Coordinates of C-alpha atoms in Angstrom, one line a residue:
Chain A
X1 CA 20.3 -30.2 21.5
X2 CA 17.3 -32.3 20.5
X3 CA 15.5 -32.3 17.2
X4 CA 13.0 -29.9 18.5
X5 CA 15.0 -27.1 19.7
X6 CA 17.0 -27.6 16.3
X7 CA 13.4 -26.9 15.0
X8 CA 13.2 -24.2 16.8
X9 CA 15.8 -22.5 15.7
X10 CA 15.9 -23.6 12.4
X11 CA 12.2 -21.5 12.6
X12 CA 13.9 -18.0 14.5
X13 CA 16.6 -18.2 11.7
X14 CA 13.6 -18.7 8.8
X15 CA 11.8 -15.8 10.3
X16 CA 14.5 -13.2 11.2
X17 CA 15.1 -14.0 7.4
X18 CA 11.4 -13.3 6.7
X19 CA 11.5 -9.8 8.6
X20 CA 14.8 -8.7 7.0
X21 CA 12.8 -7.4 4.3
X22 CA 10.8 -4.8 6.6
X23 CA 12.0 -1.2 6.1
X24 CA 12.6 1.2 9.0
X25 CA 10.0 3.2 10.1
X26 CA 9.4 6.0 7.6
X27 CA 7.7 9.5 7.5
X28 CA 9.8 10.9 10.0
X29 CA 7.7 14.4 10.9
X30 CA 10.1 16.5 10.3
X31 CA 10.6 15.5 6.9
X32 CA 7.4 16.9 5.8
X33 CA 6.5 19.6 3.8
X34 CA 3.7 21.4 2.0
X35 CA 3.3 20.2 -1.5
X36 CA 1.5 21.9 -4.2
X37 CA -0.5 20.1 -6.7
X38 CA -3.6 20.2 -9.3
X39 CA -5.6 17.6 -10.0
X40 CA -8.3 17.7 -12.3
X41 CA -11.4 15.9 -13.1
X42 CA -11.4 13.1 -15.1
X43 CA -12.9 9.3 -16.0
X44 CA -11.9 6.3 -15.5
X45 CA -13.4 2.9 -14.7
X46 CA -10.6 0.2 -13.2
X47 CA -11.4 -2.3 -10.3
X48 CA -8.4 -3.0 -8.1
X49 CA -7.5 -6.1 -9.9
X50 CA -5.4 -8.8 -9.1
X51 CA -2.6 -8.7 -11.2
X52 CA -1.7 -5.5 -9.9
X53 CA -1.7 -6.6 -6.3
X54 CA 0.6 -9.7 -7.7
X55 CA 2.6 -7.4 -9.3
X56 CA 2.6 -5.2 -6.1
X57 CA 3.9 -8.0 -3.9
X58 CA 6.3 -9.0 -5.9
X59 CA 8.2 -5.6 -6.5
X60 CA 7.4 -4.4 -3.4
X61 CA 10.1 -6.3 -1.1
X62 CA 12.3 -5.6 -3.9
X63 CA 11.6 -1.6 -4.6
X64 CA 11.8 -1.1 -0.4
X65 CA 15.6 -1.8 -0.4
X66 CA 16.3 0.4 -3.2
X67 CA 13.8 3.6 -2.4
X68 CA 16.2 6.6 -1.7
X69 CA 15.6 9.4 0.4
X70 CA 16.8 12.2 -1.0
X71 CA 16.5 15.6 -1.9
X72 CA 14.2 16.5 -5.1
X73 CA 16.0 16.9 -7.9
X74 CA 15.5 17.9 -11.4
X75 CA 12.4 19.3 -13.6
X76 CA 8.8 19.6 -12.1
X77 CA 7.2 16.9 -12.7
X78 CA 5.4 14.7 -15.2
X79 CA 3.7 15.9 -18.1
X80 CA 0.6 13.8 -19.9
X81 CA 0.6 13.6 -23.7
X82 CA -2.6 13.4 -25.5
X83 CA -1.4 12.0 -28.1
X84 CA -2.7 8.5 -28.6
X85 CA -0.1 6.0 -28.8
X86 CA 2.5 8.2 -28.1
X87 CA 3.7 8.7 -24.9
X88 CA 6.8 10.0 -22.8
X89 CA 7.1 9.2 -19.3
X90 CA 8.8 11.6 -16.6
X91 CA 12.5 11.4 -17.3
X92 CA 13.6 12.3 -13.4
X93 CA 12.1 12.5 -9.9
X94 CA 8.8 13.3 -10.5
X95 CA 6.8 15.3 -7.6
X96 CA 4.9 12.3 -6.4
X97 CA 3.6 9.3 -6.0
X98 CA 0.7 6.9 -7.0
X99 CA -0.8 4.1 -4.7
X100 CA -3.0 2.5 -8.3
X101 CA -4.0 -0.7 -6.3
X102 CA -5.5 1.1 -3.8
X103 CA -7.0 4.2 -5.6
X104 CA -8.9 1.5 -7.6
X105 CA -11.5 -0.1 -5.3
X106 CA -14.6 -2.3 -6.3
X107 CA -16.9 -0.4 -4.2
X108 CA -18.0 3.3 -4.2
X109 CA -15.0 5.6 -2.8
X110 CA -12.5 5.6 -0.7
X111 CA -11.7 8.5 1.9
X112 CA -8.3 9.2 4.1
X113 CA -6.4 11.8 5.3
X114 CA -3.3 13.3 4.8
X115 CA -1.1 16.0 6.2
X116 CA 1.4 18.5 5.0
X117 CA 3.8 20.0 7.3
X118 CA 6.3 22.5 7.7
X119 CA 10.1 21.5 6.4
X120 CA 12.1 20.4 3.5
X121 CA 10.8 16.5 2.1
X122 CA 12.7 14.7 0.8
X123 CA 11.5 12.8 -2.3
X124 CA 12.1 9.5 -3.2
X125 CA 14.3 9.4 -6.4
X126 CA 13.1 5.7 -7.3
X127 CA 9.6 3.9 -7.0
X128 CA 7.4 3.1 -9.6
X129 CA 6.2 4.5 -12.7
X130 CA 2.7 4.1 -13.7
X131 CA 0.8 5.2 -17.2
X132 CA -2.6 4.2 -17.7
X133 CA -4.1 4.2 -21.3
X134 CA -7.8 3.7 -22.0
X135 CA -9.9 3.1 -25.2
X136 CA -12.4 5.4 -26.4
X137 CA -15.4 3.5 -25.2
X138 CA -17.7 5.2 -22.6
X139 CA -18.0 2.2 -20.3
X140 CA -16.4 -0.8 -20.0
X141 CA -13.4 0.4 -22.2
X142 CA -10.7 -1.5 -22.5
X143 CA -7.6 -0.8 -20.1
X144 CA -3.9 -0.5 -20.2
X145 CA -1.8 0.1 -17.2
X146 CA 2.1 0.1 -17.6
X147 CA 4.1 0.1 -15.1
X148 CA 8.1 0.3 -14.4
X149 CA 9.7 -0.4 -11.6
X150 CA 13.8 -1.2 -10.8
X151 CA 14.2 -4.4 -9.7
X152 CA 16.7 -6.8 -8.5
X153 CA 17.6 -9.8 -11.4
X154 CA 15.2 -12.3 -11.6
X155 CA 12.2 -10.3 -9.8
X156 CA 10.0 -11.6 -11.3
X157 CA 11.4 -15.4 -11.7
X158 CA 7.9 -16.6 -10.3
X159 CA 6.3 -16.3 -13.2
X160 CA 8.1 -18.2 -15.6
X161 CA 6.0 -21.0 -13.6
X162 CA 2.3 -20.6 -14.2
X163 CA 2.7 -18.5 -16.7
X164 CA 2.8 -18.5 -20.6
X165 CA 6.4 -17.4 -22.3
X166 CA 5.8 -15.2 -24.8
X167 CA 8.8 -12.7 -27.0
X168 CA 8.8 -9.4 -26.5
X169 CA 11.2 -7.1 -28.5
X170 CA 13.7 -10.6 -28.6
X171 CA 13.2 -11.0 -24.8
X172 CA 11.3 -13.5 -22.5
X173 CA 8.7 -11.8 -21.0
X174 CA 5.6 -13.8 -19.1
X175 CA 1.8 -13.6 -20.0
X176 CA -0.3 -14.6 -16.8
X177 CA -3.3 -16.3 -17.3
X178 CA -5.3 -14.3 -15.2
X179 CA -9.1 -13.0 -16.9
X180 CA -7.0 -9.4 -16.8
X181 CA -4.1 -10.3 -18.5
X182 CA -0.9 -9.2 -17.2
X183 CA 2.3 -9.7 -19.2
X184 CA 5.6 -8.3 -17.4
X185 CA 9.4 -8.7 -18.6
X186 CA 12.6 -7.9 -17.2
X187 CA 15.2 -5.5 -19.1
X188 CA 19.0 -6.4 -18.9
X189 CA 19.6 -3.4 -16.5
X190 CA 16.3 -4.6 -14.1
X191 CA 13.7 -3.0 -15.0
X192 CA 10.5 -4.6 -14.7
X193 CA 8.1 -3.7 -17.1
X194 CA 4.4 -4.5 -16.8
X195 CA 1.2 -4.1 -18.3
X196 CA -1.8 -5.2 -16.8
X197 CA -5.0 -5.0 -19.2
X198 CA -9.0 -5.0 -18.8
X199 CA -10.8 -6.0 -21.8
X200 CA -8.2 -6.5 -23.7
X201 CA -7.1 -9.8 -25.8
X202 CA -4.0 -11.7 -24.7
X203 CA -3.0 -11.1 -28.1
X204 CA -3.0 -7.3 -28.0
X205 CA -1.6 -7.0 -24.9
X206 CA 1.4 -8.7 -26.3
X207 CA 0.7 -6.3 -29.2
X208 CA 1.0 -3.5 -26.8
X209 CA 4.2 -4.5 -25.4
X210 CA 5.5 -4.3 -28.8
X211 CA 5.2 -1.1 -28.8
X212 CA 6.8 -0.4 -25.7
X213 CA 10.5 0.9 -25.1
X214 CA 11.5 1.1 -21.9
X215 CA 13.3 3.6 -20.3
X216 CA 16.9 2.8 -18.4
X217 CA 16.5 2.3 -14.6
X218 CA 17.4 5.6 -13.3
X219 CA 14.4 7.2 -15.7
X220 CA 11.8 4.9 -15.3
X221 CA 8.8 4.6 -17.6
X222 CA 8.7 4.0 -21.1
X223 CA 8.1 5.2 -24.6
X224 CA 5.5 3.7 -27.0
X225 CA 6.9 3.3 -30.8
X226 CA 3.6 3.2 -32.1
X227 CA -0.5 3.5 -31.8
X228 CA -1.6 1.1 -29.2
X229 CA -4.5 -1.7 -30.0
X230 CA -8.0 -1.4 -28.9
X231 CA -7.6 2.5 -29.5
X232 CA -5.8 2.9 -26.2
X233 CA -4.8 6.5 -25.7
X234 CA -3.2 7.9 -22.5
X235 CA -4.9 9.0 -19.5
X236 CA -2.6 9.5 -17.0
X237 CA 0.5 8.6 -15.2
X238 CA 2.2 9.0 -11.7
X239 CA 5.0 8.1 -9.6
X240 CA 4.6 5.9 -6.9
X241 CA 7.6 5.2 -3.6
X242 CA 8.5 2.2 -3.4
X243 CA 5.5 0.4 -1.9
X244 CA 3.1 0.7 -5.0
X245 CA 0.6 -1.5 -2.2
X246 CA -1.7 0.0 0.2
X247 CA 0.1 1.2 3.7
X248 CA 0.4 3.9 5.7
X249 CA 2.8 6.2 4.1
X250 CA 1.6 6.5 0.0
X251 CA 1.0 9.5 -1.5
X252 CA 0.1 10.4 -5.1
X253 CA 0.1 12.7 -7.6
X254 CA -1.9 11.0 -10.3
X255 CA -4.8 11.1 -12.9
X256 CA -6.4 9.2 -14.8
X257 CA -10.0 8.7 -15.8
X258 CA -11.5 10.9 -13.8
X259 CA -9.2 11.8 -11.5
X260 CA -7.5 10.4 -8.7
X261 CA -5.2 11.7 -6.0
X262 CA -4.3 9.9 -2.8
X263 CA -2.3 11.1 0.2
X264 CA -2.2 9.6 3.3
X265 CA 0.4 10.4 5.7
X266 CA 0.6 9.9 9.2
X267 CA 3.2 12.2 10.7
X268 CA 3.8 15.7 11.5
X269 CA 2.2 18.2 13.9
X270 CA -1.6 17.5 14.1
X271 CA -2.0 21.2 12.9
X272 CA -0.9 20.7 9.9
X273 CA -3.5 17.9 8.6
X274 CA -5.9 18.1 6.1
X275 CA -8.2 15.5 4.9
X276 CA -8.1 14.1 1.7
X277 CA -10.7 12.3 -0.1
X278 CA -11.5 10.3 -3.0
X279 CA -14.5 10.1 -4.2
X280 CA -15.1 7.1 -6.7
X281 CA -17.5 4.9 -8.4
X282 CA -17.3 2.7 -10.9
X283 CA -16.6 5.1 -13.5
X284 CA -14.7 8.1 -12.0
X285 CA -13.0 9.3 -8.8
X286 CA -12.3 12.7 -7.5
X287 CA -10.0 13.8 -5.0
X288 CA -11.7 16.7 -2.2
X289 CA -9.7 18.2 0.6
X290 CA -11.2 19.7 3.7
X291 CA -10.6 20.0 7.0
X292 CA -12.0 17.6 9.6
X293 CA -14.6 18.8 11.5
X294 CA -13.0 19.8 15.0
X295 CA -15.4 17.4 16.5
X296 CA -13.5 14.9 14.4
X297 CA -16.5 13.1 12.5
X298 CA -17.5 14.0 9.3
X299 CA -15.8 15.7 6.8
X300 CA -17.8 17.5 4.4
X301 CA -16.9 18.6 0.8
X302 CA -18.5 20.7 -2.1
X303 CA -17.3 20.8 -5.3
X304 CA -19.1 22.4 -8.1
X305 CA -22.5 21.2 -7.2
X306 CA -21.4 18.1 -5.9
X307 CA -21.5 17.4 -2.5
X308 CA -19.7 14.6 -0.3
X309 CA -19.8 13.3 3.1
X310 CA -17.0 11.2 4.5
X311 CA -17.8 9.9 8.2
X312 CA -14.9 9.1 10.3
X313 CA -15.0 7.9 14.0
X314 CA -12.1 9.8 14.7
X315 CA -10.0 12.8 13.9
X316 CA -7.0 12.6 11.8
X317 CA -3.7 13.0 14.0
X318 CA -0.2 11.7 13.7
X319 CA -0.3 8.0 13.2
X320 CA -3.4 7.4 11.7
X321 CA -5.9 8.2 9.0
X322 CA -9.7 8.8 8.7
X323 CA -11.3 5.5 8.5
X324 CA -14.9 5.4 8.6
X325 CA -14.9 1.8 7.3
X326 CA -12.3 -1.3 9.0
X327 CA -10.7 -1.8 5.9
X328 CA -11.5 0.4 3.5
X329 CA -11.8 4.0 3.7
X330 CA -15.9 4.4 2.4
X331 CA -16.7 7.7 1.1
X332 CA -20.3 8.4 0.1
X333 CA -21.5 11.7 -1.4
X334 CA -23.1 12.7 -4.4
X335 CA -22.2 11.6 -7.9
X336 CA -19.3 14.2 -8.9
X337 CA -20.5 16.6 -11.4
X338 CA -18.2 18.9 -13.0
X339 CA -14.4 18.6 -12.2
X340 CA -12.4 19.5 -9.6
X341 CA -9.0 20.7 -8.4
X342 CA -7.0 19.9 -5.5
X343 CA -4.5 22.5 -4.9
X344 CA -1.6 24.0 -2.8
X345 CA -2.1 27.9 -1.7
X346 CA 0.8 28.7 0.4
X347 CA 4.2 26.8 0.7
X348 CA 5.0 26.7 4.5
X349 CA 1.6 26.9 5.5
X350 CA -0.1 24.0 7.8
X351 CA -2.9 24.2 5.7
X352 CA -1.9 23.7 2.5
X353 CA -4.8 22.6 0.0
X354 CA -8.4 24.1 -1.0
X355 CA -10.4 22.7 -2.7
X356 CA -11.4 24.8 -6.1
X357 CA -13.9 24.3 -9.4
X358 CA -11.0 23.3 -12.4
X359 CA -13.9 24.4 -15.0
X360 CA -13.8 22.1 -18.1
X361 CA -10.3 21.0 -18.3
X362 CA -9.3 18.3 -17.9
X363 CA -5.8 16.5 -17.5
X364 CA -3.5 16.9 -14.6
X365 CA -0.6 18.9 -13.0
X366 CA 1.9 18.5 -10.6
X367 CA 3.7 21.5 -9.6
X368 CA 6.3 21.5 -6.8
X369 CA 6.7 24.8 -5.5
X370 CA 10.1 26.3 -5.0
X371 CA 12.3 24.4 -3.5
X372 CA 11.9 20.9 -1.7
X373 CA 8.7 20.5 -1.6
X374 CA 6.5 17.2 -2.4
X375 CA 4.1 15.1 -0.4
X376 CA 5.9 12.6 1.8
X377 CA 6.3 9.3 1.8
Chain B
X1 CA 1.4 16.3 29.0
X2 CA -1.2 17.4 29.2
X3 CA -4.4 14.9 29.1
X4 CA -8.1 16.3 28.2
X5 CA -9.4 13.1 29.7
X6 CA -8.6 9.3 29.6
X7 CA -8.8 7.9 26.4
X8 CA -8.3 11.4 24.9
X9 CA -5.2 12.6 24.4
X10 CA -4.9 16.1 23.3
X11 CA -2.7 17.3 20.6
X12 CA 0.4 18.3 22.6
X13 CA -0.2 14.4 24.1
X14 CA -0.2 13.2 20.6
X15 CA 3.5 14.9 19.5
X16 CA 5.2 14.3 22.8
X17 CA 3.9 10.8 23.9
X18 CA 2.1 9.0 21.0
X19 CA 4.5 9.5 17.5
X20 CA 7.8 8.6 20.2
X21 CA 6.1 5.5 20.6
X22 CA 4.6 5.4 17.2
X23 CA 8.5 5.7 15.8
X24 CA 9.6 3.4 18.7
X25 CA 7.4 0.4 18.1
X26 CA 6.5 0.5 14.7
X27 CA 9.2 -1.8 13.0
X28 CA 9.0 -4.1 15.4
X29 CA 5.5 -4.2 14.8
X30 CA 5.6 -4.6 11.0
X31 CA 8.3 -7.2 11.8
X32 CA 5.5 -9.3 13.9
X33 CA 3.1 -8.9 11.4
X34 CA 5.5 -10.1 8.8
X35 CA 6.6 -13.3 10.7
X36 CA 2.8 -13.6 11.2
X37 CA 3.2 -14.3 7.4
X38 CA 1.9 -11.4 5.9
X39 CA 2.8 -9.2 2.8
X40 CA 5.2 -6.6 3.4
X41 CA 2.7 -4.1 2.4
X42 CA -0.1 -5.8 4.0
X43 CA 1.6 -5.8 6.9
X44 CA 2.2 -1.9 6.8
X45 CA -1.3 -1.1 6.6
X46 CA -2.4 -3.9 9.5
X47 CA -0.3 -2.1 11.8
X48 CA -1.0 1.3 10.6
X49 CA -4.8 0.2 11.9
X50 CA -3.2 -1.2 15.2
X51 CA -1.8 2.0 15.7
X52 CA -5.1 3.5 15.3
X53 CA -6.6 1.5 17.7
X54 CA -4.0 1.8 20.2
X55 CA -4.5 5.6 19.9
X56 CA -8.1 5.3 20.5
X57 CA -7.2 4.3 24.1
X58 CA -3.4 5.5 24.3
X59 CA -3.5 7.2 27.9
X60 CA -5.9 4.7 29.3
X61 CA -3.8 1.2 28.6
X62 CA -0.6 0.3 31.3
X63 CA 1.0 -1.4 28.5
X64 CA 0.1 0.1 25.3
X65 CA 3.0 -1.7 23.6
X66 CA 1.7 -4.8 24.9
X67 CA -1.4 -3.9 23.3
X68 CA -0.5 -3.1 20.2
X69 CA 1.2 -6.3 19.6
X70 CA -2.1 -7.9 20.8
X71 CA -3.6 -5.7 18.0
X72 CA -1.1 -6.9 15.7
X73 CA -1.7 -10.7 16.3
X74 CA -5.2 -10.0 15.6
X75 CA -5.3 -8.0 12.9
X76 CA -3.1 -10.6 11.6
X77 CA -5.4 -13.3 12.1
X78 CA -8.4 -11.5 10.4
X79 CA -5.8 -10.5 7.3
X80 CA -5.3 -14.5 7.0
X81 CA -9.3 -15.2 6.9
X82 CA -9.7 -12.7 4.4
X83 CA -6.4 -14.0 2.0
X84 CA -8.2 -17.8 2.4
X85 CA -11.6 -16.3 0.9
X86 CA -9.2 -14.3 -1.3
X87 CA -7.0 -17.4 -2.5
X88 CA -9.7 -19.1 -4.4
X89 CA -9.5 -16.5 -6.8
X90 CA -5.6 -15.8 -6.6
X91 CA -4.5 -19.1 -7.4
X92 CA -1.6 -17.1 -9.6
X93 CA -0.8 -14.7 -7.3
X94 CA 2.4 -14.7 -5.5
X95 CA 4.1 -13.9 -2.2
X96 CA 7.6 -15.2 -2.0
X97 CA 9.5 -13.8 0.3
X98 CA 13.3 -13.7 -1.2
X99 CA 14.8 -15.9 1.4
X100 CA 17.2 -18.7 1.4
X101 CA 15.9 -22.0 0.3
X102 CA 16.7 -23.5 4.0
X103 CA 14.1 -20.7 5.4
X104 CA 11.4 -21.3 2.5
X105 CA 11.1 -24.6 3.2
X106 CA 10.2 -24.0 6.7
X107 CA 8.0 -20.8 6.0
X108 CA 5.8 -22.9 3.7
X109 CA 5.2 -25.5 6.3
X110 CA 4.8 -23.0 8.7
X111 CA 1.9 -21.1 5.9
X112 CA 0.0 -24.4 6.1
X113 CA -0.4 -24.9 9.8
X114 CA -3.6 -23.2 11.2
X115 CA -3.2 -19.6 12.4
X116 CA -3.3 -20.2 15.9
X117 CA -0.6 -23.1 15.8
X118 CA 1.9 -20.4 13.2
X119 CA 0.8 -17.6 15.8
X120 CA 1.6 -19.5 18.7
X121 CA 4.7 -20.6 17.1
X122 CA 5.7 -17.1 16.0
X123 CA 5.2 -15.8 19.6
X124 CA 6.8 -18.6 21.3
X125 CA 9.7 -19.4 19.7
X126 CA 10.9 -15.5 17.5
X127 CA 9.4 -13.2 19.8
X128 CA 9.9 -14.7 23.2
X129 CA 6.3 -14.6 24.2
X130 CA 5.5 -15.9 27.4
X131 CA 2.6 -18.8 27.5
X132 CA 0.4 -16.4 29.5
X133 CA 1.1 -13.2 27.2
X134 CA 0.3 -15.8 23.9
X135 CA -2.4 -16.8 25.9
X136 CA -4.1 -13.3 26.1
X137 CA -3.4 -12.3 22.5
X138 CA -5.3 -15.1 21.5
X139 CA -8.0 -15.7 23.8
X140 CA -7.0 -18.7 25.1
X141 CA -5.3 -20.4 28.1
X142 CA -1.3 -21.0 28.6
X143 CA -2.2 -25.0 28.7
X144 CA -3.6 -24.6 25.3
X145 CA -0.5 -22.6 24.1
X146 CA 1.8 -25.2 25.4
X147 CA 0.3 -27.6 23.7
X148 CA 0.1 -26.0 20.2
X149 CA 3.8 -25.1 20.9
X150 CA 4.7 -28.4 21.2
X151 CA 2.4 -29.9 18.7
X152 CA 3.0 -27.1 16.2
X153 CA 6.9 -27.6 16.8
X154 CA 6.5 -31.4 16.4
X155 CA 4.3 -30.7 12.7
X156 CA 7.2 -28.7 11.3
X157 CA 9.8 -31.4 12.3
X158 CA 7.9 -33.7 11.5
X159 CA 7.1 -32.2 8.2
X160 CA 10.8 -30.9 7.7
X161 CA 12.1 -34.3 7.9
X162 CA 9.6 -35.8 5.1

């Protein structure tokens, strides 16, 4: 054997050890179901960042081996505490999921589809926990997202290099030195904890983590021992499976700011699709539902006296989403007045979500219906 | 099946011939991508668009597989252009695979050759390309692949031996 086919197989074995980290296909059709949620209207100014794509890659690999497929279990869902500084986190399998990076574009909106479908879903027991806090300023606040996620030991080894070591609660925890600073820690049972921050100090995101107690791995989330700096007060939270980046399976069941709410899903009869669509700006997003057109390209929306227009080349079906834009799903309508509510009418029904006026309220609910039910990952 | 016309599958199309193949080629896709050297994720959503575009033209394409792997590489290659405009600005960012050291060592010489020369090396050598299918993906001739093959192989020995 010469040197180069001992480099060439020195490359296959690299590789196949490169790949082993790809899940099996996922969102099997079958395994769909209706889901029932309410999402309200809210504000919220956050520009997918970097630390949170970092963070995304780095848990990502990791979170994939662990996600679990099975049946929901446990109370309804997460519940979002006004009170600032204090906060409690879902204890148990929450009824969805959040994709933050990708909720949080630079640009105007985003629009894809998603689909409900007929069957029993099962529901990820593990993924990520996210709860975003924001100060009281009208733009330009100060940010706080923190985020849990189980993790193999040493997760998160790569940035004890590059970044500054700083104590947190008598543990090591790592403050990057990005503009946003991001400061994330391990706990002895593998939970990575992170907060990522916008317009905040490095010094009071360390604060911040003070403050934080994290929950054991099979909970997720964390609880907060005292008023955050900066006048931080909670937003929102969600669950997310266990790719908290961008692909083609996410779904969420989130607020914060001014709402968000992402699903996009691929499988399951083409009947049973329903579009989905964020509307966002610098300052707020909103989720609308609607049905595509049958022509397959636009997708209109009214809410309140808001009206949006999402243009799509193509009609969502099984295996791929509404995507006006190449890379990012580009929603434009009119600035979102009033709130709005995305919710579930009947469980077992291919078309499962209208699109409603929530009033003034504001906050957010996720409701699974009786029995299995949950968007899909 | 029924077909509404080429190019334009109808819905029945779409649940008996397109999510089969969806569910049939999809790992292996994410798999390419991956070796391709992109994220996990990354690589999730690129062929979540390669699917898309395969659909576009499902019932008109003899080899829609072959296709969609052509997608793949191509997709890959535009992920890559954007991640070099990206990296100026990532300089902290990380995406370390958790493989053995023996296999880092190799992938990070392999990140620093030209995409063409990884692709081609990718192809070649994991997936079992041949020169001519290579040759399509990436717009070129087979004697150009052969020769980034062996050129590109020679770099990482070369480099692995250093």
């Amino acid at each position: 054997m010469t040197d180069l086919d001992q480099t060439a197989d020195r490359l296959r074995a690299a590789l196949d050890e490169l790949v082993a980290d790809v899940p099996a296909v996922r969102n099997q059709p079958a395994l769909l179901h209706p889901a029932t949620m309410v999402i309200e209207g809210r504000r919220w100014s956050r520009q997918r960042s970097l630390a949170t794509i970092t963070v995304a890659v780095v848990v990502a690999t990791v979170v994939a081996a662990v996600v679990y497929y099975g049946p929901r279990s446990g109370p309804t869902g997460p519940t979002v505490s006004k009170q600032a500084g204090r906060h409690t986190g879902a204890l148990a399998s929450p009824p969805g999921w959040i994709n933050l990076p990708f909720l949080l574009p630079t640009g105007n909106a985003i629009v894809d589809s998603a689909m409900v479908a007929s069957g029993p879903v099962p529901v990820p027991s593990n993924g990520t926990y996210e709860q975003a806090y924001e100060g009281p300023q009208t733009t330009d606040s100060p940010q706080l997202l923190i985020t849990t996620v189980q993790a193999q030991p040493g997760a998160i080894a790569d940035y004890a290099a590059g970044s500054q070591a700083v104590s947190v609660n008598g543990g090591v925890a790592y403050l990057t030195s990005f503009q946003d600073h991001q400061l994330l820690w391990q706990t002895p049972d593998g939970v990575v904890v992170s907060l990522e921050s916008k317009g905040m100090s490095s010094s009071d995101v360390v604060a911040a983590a003070q403050l934080v107690e994290p929950h054991p791995s099979s909970q997720l989330g964390v609880d907060l021992s005292g008023t955050l700096p900066d006048g931080l007060v909670p937003v929102g939270e969600g669950f997310a499976s266990g790719d908290t980046a961008q692909n083609q399976g996410d779904t969420i069941f989130f607020n914060y700011g001014r709402c968000h709410a992402y699903t996009q899903l691929w499988a399951g009869s083409p009947a049973d699709f329903a579009a989905v669509a964020i509307v966002s700006d610098s300052y707020r997003s909103r989720v609308r539902q609607g049905d595509p057109r049958p022509a397959g390209r636009d997708l209109t929306e009214h809410l309140g006296v808001a009206v949006a227009r999402g243009t799509g080349d193509r009609r969502p079906a099984p295996g791929r989403g509404l995507r006006p834009d190449e890379h990012r799903r580009r929603f434009e309508g009119g600035r979102p007045r009033g709130r709005g509510g995305l919710e579930d009418v009947l469980a077992g029904q291919a078309q499962a979500h209208v699109v409603h006026s929530a009033g003034s309220g504001a906050g957010i609910g996720a409701r699974p219906g009786a029995g299995t039910f949950g968007l899909a990952h | 099946v029924s077909v509404q016309a080429k190019g334009s599958p109808t819905t029945i199309a779409d649940a008996e011939v397109f999510t089969p193949f969806f569910r049939a080629e999809y790992t292996a896709a994410v798999r390419l991508a991956r070796a391709l050297g992109v994220s996990v994720a990354a690589s999730e959503d690129l062929v979540q668009e390669a699917f898309v575009r395969v659909h576009e033209r499902f019932f008109g394409l003899d080899n829609p597989g072959g296709y969609l792997r052509t997608v793949v590489v191509n997709l890959c290659r535009d992920w890559h252009r954007r991640q070099s405009r990206e990296r100026r600005h990532l300089s902290g960012s990380s995406d370390r695979p958790p493989v053995s050291l023996d296999a880092r060592e190799l992938l990070d010489v392999l990140a620093r050759l030209p995409y063409r020369w990884r692709a081609v090396l990718v192809l070649r050598y994991w997936a079992d390309w041949t020169e001519v299918e290579i040759a399509a993906a990436l717009g070129c001739r087979p004697g150009t692949v052969k020769t980034l093959a062996a050129r590109g192989l020679g770099r990482l020995r070369k480099e692995l031996s250093t």
